[in-house]
PDB file of C-alpha atoms in Angstrom:
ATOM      1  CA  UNK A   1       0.000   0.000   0.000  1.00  0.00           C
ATOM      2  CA  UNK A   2       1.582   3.349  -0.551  1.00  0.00           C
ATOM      3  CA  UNK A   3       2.676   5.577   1.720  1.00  0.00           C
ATOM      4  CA  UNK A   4       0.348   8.297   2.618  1.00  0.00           C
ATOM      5  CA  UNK A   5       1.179  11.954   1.980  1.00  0.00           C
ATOM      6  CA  UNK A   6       1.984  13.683   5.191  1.00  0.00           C
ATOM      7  CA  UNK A   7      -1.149  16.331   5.849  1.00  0.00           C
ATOM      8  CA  UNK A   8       1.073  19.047   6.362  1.00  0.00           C
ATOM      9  CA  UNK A   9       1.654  19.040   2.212  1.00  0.00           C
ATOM     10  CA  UNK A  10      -1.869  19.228   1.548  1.00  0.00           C
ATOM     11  CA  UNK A  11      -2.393  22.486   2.017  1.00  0.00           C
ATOM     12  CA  UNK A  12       0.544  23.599  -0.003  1.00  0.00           C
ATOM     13  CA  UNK A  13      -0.784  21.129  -2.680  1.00  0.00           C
ATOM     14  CA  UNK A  14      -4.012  23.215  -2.536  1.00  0.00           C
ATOM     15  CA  UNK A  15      -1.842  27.074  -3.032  1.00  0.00           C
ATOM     16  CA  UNK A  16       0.446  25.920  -5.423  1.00  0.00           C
ATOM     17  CA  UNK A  17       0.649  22.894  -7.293  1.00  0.00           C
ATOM     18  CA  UNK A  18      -3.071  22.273  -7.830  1.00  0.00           C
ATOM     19  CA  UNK A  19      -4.209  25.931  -8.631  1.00  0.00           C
ATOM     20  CA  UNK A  20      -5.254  26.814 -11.846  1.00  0.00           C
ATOM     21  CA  UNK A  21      -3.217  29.869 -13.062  1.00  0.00           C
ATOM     22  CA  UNK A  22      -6.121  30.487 -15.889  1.00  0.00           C
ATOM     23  CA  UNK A  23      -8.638  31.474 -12.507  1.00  0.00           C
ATOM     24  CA  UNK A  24      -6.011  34.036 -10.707  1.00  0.00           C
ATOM     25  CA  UNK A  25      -7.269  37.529 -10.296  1.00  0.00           C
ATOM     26  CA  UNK A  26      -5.473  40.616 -11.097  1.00  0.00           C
ATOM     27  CA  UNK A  27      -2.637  41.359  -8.128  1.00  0.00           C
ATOM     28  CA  UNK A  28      -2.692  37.953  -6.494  1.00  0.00           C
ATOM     29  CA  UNK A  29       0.450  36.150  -5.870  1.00  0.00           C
ATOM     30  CA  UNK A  30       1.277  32.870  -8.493  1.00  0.00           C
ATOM     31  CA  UNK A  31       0.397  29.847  -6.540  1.00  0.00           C
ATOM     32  CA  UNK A  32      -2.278  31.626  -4.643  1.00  0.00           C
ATOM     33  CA  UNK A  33      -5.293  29.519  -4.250  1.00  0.00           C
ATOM     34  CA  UNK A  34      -8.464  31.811  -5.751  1.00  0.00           C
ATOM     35  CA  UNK A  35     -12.317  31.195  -5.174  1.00  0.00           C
ATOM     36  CA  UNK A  36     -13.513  29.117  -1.957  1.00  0.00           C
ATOM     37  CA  UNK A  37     -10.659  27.600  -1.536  1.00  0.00           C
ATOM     38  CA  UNK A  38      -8.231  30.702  -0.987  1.00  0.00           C
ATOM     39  CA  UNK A  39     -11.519  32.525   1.458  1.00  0.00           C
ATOM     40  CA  UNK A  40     -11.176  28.762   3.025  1.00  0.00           C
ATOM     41  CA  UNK A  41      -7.206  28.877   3.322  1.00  0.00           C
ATOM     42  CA  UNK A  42      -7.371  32.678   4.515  1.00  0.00           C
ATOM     43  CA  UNK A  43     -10.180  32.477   7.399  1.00  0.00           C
ATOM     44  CA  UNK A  44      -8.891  28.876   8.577  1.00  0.00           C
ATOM     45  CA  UNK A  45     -12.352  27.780   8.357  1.00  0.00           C
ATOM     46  CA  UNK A  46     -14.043  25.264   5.982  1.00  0.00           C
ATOM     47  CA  UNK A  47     -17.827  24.776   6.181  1.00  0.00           C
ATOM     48  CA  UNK A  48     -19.409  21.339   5.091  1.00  0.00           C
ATOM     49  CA  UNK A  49     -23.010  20.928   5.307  1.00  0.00           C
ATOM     50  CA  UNK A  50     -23.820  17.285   6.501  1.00  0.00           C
ATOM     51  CA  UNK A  51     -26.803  15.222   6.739  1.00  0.00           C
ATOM     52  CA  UNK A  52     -27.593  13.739  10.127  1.00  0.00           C
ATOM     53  CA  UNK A  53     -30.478  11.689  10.073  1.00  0.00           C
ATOM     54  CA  UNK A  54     -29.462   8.906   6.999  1.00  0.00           C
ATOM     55  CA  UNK A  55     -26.956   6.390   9.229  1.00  0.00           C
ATOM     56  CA  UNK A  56     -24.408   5.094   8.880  1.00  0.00           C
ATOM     57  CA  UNK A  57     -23.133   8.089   6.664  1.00  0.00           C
ATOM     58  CA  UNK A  58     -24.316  10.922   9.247  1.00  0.00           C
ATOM     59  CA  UNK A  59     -25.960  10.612  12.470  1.00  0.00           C
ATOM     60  CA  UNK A  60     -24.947  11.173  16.098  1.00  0.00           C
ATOM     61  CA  UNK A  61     -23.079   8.989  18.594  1.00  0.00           C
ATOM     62  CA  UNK A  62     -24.052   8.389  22.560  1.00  0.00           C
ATOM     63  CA  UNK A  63     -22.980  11.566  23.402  1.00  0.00           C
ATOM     64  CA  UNK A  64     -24.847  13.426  21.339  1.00  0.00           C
ATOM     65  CA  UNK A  65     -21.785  14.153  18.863  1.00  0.00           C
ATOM     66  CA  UNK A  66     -21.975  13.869  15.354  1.00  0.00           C
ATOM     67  CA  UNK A  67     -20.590  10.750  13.852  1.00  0.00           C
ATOM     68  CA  UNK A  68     -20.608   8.569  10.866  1.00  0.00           C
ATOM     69  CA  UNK A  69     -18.787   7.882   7.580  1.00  0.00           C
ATOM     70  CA  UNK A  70     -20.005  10.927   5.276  1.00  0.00           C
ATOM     71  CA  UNK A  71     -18.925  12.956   8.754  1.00  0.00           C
ATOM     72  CA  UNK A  72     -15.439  11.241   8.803  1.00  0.00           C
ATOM     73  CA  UNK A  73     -14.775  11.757   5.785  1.00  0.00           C
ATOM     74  CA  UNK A  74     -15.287  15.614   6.210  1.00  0.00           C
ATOM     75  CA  UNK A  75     -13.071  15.870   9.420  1.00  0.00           C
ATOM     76  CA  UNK A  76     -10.086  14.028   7.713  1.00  0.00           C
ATOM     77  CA  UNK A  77     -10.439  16.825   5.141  1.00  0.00           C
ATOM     78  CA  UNK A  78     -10.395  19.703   7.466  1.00  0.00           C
ATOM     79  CA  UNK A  79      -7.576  18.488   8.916  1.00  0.00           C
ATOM     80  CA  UNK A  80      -5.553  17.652   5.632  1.00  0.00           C
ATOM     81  CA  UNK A  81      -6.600  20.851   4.206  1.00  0.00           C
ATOM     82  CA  UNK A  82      -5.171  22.194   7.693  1.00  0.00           C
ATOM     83  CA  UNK A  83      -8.376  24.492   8.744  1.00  0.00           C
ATOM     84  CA  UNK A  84     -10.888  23.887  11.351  1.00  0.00           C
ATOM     85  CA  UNK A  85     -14.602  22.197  10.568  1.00  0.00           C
ATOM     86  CA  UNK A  86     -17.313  24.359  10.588  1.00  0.00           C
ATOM     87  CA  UNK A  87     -20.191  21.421  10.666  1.00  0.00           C
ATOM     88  CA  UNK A  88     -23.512  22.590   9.218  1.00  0.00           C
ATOM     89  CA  UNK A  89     -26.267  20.688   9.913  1.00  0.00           C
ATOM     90  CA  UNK A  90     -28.680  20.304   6.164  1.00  0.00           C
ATOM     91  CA  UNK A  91     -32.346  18.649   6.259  1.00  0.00           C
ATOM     92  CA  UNK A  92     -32.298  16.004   2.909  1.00  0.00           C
ATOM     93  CA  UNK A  93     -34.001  18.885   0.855  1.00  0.00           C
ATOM     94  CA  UNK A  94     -31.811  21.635   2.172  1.00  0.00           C
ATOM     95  CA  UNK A  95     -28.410  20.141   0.929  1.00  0.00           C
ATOM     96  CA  UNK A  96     -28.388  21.871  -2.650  1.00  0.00           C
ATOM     97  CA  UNK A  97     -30.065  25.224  -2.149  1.00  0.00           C
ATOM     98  CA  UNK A  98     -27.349  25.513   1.501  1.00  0.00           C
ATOM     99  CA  UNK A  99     -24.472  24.983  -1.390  1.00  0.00           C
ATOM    100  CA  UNK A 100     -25.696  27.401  -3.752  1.00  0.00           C
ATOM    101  CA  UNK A 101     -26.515  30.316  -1.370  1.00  0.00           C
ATOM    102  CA  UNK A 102     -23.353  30.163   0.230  1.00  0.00           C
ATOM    103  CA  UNK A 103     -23.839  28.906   3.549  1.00  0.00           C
ATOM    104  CA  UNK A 104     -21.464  25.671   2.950  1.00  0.00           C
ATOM    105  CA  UNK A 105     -18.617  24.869   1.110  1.00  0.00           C
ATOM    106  CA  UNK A 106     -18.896  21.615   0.709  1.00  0.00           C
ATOM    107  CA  UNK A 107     -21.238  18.757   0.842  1.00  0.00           C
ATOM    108  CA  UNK A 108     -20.717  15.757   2.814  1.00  0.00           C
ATOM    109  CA  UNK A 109     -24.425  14.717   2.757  1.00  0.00           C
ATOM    110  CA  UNK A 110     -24.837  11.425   0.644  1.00  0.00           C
ATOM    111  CA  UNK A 111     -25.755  13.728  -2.642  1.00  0.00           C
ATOM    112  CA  UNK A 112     -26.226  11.171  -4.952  1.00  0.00           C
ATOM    113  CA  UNK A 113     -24.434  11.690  -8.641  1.00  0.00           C
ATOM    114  CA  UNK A 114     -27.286  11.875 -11.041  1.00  0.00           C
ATOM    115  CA  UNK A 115     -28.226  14.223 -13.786  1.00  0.00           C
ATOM    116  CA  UNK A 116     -30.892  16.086 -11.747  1.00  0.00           C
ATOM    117  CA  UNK A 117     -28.051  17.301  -9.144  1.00  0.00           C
ATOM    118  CA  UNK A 118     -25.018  17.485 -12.043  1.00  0.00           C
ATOM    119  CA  UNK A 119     -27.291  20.906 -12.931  1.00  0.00           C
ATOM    120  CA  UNK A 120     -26.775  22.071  -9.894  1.00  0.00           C
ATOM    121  CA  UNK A 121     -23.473  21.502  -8.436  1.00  0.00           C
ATOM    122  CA  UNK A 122     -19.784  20.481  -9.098  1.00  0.00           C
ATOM    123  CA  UNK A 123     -18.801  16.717  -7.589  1.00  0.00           C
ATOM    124  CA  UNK A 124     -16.185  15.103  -6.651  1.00  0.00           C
ATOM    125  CA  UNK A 125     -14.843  11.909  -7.838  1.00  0.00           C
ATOM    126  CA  UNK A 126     -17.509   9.434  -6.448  1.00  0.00           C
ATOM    127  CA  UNK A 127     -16.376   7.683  -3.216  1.00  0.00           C
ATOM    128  CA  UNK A 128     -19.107   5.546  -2.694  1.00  0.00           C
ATOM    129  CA  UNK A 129     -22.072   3.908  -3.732  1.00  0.00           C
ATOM    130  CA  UNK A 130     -26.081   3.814  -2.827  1.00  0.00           C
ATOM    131  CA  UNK A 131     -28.099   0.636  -3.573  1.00  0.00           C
ATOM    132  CA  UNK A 132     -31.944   0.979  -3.134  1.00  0.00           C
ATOM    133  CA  UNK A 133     -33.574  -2.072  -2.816  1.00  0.00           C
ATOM    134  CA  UNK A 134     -37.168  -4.026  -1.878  1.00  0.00           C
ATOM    135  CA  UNK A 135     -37.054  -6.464   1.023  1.00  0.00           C
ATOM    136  CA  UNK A 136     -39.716  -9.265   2.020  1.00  0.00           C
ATOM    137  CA  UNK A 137     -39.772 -12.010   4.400  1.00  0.00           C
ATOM    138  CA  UNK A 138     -38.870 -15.512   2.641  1.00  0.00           C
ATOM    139  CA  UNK A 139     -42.151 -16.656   2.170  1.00  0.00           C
ATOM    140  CA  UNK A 140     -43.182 -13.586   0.287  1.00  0.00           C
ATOM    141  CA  UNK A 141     -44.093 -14.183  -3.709  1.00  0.00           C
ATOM    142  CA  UNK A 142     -43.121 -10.699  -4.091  1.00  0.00           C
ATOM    143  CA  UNK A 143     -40.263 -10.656  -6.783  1.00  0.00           C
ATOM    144  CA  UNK A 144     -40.784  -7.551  -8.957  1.00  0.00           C
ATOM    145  CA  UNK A 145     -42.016  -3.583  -8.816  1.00  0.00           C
ATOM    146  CA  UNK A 146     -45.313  -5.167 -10.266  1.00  0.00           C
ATOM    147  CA  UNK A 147     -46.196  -7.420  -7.126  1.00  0.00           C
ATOM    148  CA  UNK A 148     -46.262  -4.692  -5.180  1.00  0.00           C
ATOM    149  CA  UNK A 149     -49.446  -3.637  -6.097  1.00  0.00           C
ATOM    150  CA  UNK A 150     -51.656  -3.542  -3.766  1.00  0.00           C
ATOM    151  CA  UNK A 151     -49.667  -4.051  -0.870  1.00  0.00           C
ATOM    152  CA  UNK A 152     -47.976  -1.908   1.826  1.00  0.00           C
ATOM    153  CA  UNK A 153     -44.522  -0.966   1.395  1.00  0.00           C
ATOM    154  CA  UNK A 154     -42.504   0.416   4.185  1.00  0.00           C
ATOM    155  CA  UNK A 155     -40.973   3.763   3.083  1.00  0.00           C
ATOM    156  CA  UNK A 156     -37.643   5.516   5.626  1.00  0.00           C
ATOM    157  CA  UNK A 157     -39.175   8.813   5.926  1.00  0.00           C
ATOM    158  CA  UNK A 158     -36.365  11.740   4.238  1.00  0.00           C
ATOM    159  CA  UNK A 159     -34.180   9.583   2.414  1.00  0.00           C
ATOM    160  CA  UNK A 160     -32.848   9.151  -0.937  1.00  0.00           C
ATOM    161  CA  UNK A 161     -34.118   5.597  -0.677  1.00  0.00           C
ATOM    162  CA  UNK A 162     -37.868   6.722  -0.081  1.00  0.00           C
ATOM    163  CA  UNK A 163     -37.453   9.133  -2.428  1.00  0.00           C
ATOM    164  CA  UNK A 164     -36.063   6.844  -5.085  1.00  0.00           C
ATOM    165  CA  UNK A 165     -39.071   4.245  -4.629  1.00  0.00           C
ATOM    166  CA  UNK A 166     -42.008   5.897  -4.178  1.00  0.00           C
ATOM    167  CA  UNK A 167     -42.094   7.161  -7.887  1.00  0.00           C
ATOM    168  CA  UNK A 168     -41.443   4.017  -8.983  1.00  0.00           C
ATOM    169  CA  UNK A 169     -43.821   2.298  -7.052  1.00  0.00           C
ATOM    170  CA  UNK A 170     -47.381   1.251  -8.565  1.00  0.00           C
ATOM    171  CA  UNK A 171     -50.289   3.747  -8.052  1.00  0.00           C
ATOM    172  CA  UNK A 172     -52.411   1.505  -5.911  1.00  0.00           C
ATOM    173  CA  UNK A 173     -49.643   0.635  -3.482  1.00  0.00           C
ATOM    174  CA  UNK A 174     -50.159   1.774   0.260  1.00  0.00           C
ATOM    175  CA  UNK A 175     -46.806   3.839   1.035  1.00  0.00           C
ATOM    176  CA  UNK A 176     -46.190   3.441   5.208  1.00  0.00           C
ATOM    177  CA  UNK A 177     -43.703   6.155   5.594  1.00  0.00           C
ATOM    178  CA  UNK A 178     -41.789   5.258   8.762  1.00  0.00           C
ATOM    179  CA  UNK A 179     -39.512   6.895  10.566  1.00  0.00           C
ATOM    180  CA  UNK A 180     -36.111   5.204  10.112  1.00  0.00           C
ATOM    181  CA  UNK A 181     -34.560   1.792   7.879  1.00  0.00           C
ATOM    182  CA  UNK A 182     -34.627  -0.361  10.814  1.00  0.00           C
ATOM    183  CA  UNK A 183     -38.580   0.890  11.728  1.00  0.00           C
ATOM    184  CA  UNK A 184     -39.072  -0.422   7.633  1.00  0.00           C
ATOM    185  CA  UNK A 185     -37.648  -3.859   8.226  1.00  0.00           C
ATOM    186  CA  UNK A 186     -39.250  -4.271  11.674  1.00  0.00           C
ATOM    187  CA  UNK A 187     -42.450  -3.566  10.806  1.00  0.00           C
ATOM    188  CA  UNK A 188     -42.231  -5.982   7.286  1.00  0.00           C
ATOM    189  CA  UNK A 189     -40.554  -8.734   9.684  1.00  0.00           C
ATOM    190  CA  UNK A 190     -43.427  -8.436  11.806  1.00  0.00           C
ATOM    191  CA  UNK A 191     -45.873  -8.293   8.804  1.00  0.00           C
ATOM    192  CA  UNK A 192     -47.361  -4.483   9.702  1.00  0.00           C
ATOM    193  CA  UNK A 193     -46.075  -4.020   6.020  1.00  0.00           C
ATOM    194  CA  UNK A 194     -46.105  -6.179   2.767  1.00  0.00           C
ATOM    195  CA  UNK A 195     -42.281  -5.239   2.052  1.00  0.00           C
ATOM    196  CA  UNK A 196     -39.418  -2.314   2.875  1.00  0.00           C
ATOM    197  CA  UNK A 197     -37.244  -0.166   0.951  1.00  0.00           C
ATOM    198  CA  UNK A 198     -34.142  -0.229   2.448  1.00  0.00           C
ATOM    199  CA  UNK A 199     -30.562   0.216   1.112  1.00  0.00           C
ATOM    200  CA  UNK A 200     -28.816  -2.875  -0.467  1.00  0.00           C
ATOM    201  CA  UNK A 201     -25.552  -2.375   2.591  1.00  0.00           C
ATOM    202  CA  UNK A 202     -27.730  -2.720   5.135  1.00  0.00           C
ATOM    203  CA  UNK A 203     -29.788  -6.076   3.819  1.00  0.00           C
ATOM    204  CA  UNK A 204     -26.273  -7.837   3.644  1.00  0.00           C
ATOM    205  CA  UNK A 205     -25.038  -6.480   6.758  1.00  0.00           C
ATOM    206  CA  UNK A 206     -28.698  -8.104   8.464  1.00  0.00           C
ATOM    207  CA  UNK A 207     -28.067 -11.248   6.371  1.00  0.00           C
ATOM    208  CA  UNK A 208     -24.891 -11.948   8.088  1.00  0.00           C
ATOM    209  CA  UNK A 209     -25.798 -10.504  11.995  1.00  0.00           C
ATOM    210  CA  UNK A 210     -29.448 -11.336  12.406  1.00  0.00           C
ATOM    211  CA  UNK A 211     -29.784 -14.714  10.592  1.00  0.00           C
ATOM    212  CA  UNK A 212     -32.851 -15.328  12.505  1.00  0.00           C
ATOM    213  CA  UNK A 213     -34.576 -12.204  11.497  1.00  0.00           C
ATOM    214  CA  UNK A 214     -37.530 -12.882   8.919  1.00  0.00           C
ATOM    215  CA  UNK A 215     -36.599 -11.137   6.124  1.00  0.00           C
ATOM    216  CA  UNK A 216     -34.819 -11.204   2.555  1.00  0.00           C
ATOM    217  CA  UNK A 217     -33.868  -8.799   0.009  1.00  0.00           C
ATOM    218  CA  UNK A 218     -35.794  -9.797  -3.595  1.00  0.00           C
ATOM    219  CA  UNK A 219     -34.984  -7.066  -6.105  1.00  0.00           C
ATOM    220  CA  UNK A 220     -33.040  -3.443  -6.507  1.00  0.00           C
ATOM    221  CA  UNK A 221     -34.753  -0.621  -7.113  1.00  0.00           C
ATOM    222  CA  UNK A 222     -31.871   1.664  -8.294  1.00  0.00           C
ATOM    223  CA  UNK A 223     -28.624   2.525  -7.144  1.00  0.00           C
ATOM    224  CA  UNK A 224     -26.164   5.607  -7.152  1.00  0.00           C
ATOM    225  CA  UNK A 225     -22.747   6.830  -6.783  1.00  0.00           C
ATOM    226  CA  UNK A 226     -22.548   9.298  -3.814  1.00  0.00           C
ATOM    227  CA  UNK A 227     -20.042  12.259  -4.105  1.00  0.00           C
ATOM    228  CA  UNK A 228     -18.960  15.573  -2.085  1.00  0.00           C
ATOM    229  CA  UNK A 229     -20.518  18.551  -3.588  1.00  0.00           C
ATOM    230  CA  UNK A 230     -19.148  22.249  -4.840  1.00  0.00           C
ATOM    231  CA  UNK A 231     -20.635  25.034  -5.889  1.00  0.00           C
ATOM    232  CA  UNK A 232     -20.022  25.217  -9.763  1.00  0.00           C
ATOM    233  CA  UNK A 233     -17.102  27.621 -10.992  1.00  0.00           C
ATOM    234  CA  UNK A 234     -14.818  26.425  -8.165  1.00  0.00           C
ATOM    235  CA  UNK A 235     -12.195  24.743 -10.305  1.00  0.00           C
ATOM    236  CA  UNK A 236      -9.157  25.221  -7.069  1.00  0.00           C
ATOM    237  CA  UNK A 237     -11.690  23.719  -4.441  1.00  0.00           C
ATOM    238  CA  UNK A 238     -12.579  20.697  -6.736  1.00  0.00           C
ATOM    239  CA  UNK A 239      -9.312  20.194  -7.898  1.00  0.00           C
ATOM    240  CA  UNK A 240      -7.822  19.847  -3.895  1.00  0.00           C
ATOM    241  CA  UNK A 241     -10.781  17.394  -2.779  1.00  0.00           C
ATOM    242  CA  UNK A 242     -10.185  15.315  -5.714  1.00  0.00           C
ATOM    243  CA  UNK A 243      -6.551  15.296  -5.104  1.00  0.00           C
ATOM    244  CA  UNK A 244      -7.289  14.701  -1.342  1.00  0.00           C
ATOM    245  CA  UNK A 245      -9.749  11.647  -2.473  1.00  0.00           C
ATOM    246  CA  UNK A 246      -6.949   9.815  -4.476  1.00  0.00           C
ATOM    247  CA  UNK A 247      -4.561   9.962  -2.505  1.00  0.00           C
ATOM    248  CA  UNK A 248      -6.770   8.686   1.190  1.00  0.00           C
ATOM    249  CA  UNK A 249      -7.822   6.050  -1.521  1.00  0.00           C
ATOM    250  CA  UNK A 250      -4.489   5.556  -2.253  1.00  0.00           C
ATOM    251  CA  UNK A 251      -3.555   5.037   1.001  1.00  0.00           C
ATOM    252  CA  UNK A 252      -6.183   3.180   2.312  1.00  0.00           C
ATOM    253  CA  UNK A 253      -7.944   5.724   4.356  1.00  0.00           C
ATOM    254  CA  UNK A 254     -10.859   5.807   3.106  1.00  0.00           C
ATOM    255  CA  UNK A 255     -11.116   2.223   3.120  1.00  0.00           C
ATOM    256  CA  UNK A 256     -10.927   2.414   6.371  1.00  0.00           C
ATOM    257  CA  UNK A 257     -13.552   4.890   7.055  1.00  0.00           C
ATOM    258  CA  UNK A 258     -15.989   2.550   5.014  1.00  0.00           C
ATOM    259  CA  UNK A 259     -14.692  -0.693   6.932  1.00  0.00           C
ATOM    260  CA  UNK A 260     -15.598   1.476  10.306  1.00  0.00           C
ATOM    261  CA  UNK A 261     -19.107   2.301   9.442  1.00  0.00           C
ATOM    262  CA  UNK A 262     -20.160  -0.019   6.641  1.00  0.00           C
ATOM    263  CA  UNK A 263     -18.363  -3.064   7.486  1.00  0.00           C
ATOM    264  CA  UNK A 264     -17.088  -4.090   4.192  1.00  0.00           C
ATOM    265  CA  UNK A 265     -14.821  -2.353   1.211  1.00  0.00           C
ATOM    266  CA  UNK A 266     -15.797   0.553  -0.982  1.00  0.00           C
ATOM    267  CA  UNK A 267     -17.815  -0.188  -3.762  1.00  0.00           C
ATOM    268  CA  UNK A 268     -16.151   2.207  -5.780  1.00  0.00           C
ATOM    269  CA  UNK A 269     -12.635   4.191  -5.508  1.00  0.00           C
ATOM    270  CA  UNK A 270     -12.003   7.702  -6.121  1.00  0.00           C
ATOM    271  CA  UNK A 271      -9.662   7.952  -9.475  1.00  0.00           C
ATOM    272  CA  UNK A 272      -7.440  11.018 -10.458  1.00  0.00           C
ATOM    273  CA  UNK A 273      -9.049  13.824 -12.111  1.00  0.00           C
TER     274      UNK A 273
END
């Protein structure tokens, strides 16, 4: 495994090296870091909106703090970019407008990579990847969209995952939004609903730790890369994160970070842009 780059180069990485010389403005230094990411490298502050109700990626711990892999991931770049965190707390439909008014920098908030968000905002090279899926217990003959019909599906109330279904879902199905993944595969185990929408992560992880539990993924619904977000025309601020991505790839940080909260390895890895 290579060696990782010491944090203290990072931020010289982001001045120098990986500034575009095209985007200076008149009277500023060579090497000077323009846009968000010289305001970020001046105040000492970056600001990364988060999402803290879609766990594993963002929730919060015992104490109260937040925690989670999406919130990991945006300490460890604080610190290599060698500013403090600003944590800004975004509800699920706040995360793009928070971007593009200013009030973040960044976006650590399981934005998913599709063309209705690629409008909107700049992203990162994709570090991870969201599965949507339909679960049943075994003795279910639910195997397709179609068989829903009819039935009650368990929907996780402000998630991509609920969101992702319930358009696909046919007309005369009952939606049960509940408040949570594990509320959606309690209540189908325990037949209050006909099936759950759940992410494909968490119906292996199940699989493997509650054996006993009555339930079984049938079919996926959709899936999607997951990337930090930018505010578009910040060609300095993309270019650092991406370089920070690689290289915590390279070195197996991020790995590591998805081991923690995930339990298992990336589905995808950052690449150089």
């Amino acid at each position: 495994m290579p060696r990782a780059l010491p944090r203290r180069l990072l931020p010289a990485l982001a001045a120098g090296l990986f500034a575009a010389p095209h985007a200076r403005a008149a009277g500023e230094a060579p090497g000077a870091a323009t846009g968000a990411l010289g305001r970020i490298l001046r105040s000492g502050i970056v600001r990364i909106g988060v999402w803290l109700e879609a766990p594993p990626w963002g929730s919060y711990d015992h104490d109260g703090t937040p925690d989670g892999a999406e919130v990991a991931l945006a300490r460890l770049l604080a610190r290599d970019l060698g500013v403090r965190l600003r944590l800004q707390r975004l509800e699920v439909r706040d995360r793009i407008p928070a971007l593009q008014e200013d009030r973040v920098d960044i976006l650590a908030a399981l934005v998913p990579v599709v063309p209705a968000t690629r409008r909107h905002v700049a992203f990162a090279s994709p570090h991870g990847e969201l599965s949507v899926a339909v679960a049943t217990r075994r003795a279910s003959p639910v195997r397709s969209l179609a068989d829903l019909a009819g039935l009650r599906v368990a929907l996780p109330d402000n998630t991509f995952a609920a969101e992702e279904a319930r358009t696909m879902l046919p007309p005369d199905t009952t939606q049960l939004l509940l408040p949570g993944l594990v509320a959606c595969i309690d209540a189908t185990a325990h037949g209050r609903a006909d099936a759950a929408v759940s992410y494909g992560w968490l119906l292996r992880d199940l699989s493997l730790s509650r054996p006993e539990l009555d339930i079984e993924p049938r079919f996926t619904v959709s899936h999607a890369h997951h990337a930090l977000a930018m505010r578009l025309g910040e060609p300095d601020l993309l270019r650092f994160v991406n370089t920070f991505l690689y290289l915590r790839g390279a070195d197996g940080t991020l790995a590591e970070i998805h081991e923690r909260y995930l339990r298992g390895t990336p589905d995808v890895g950052p690449v150089f842009r």
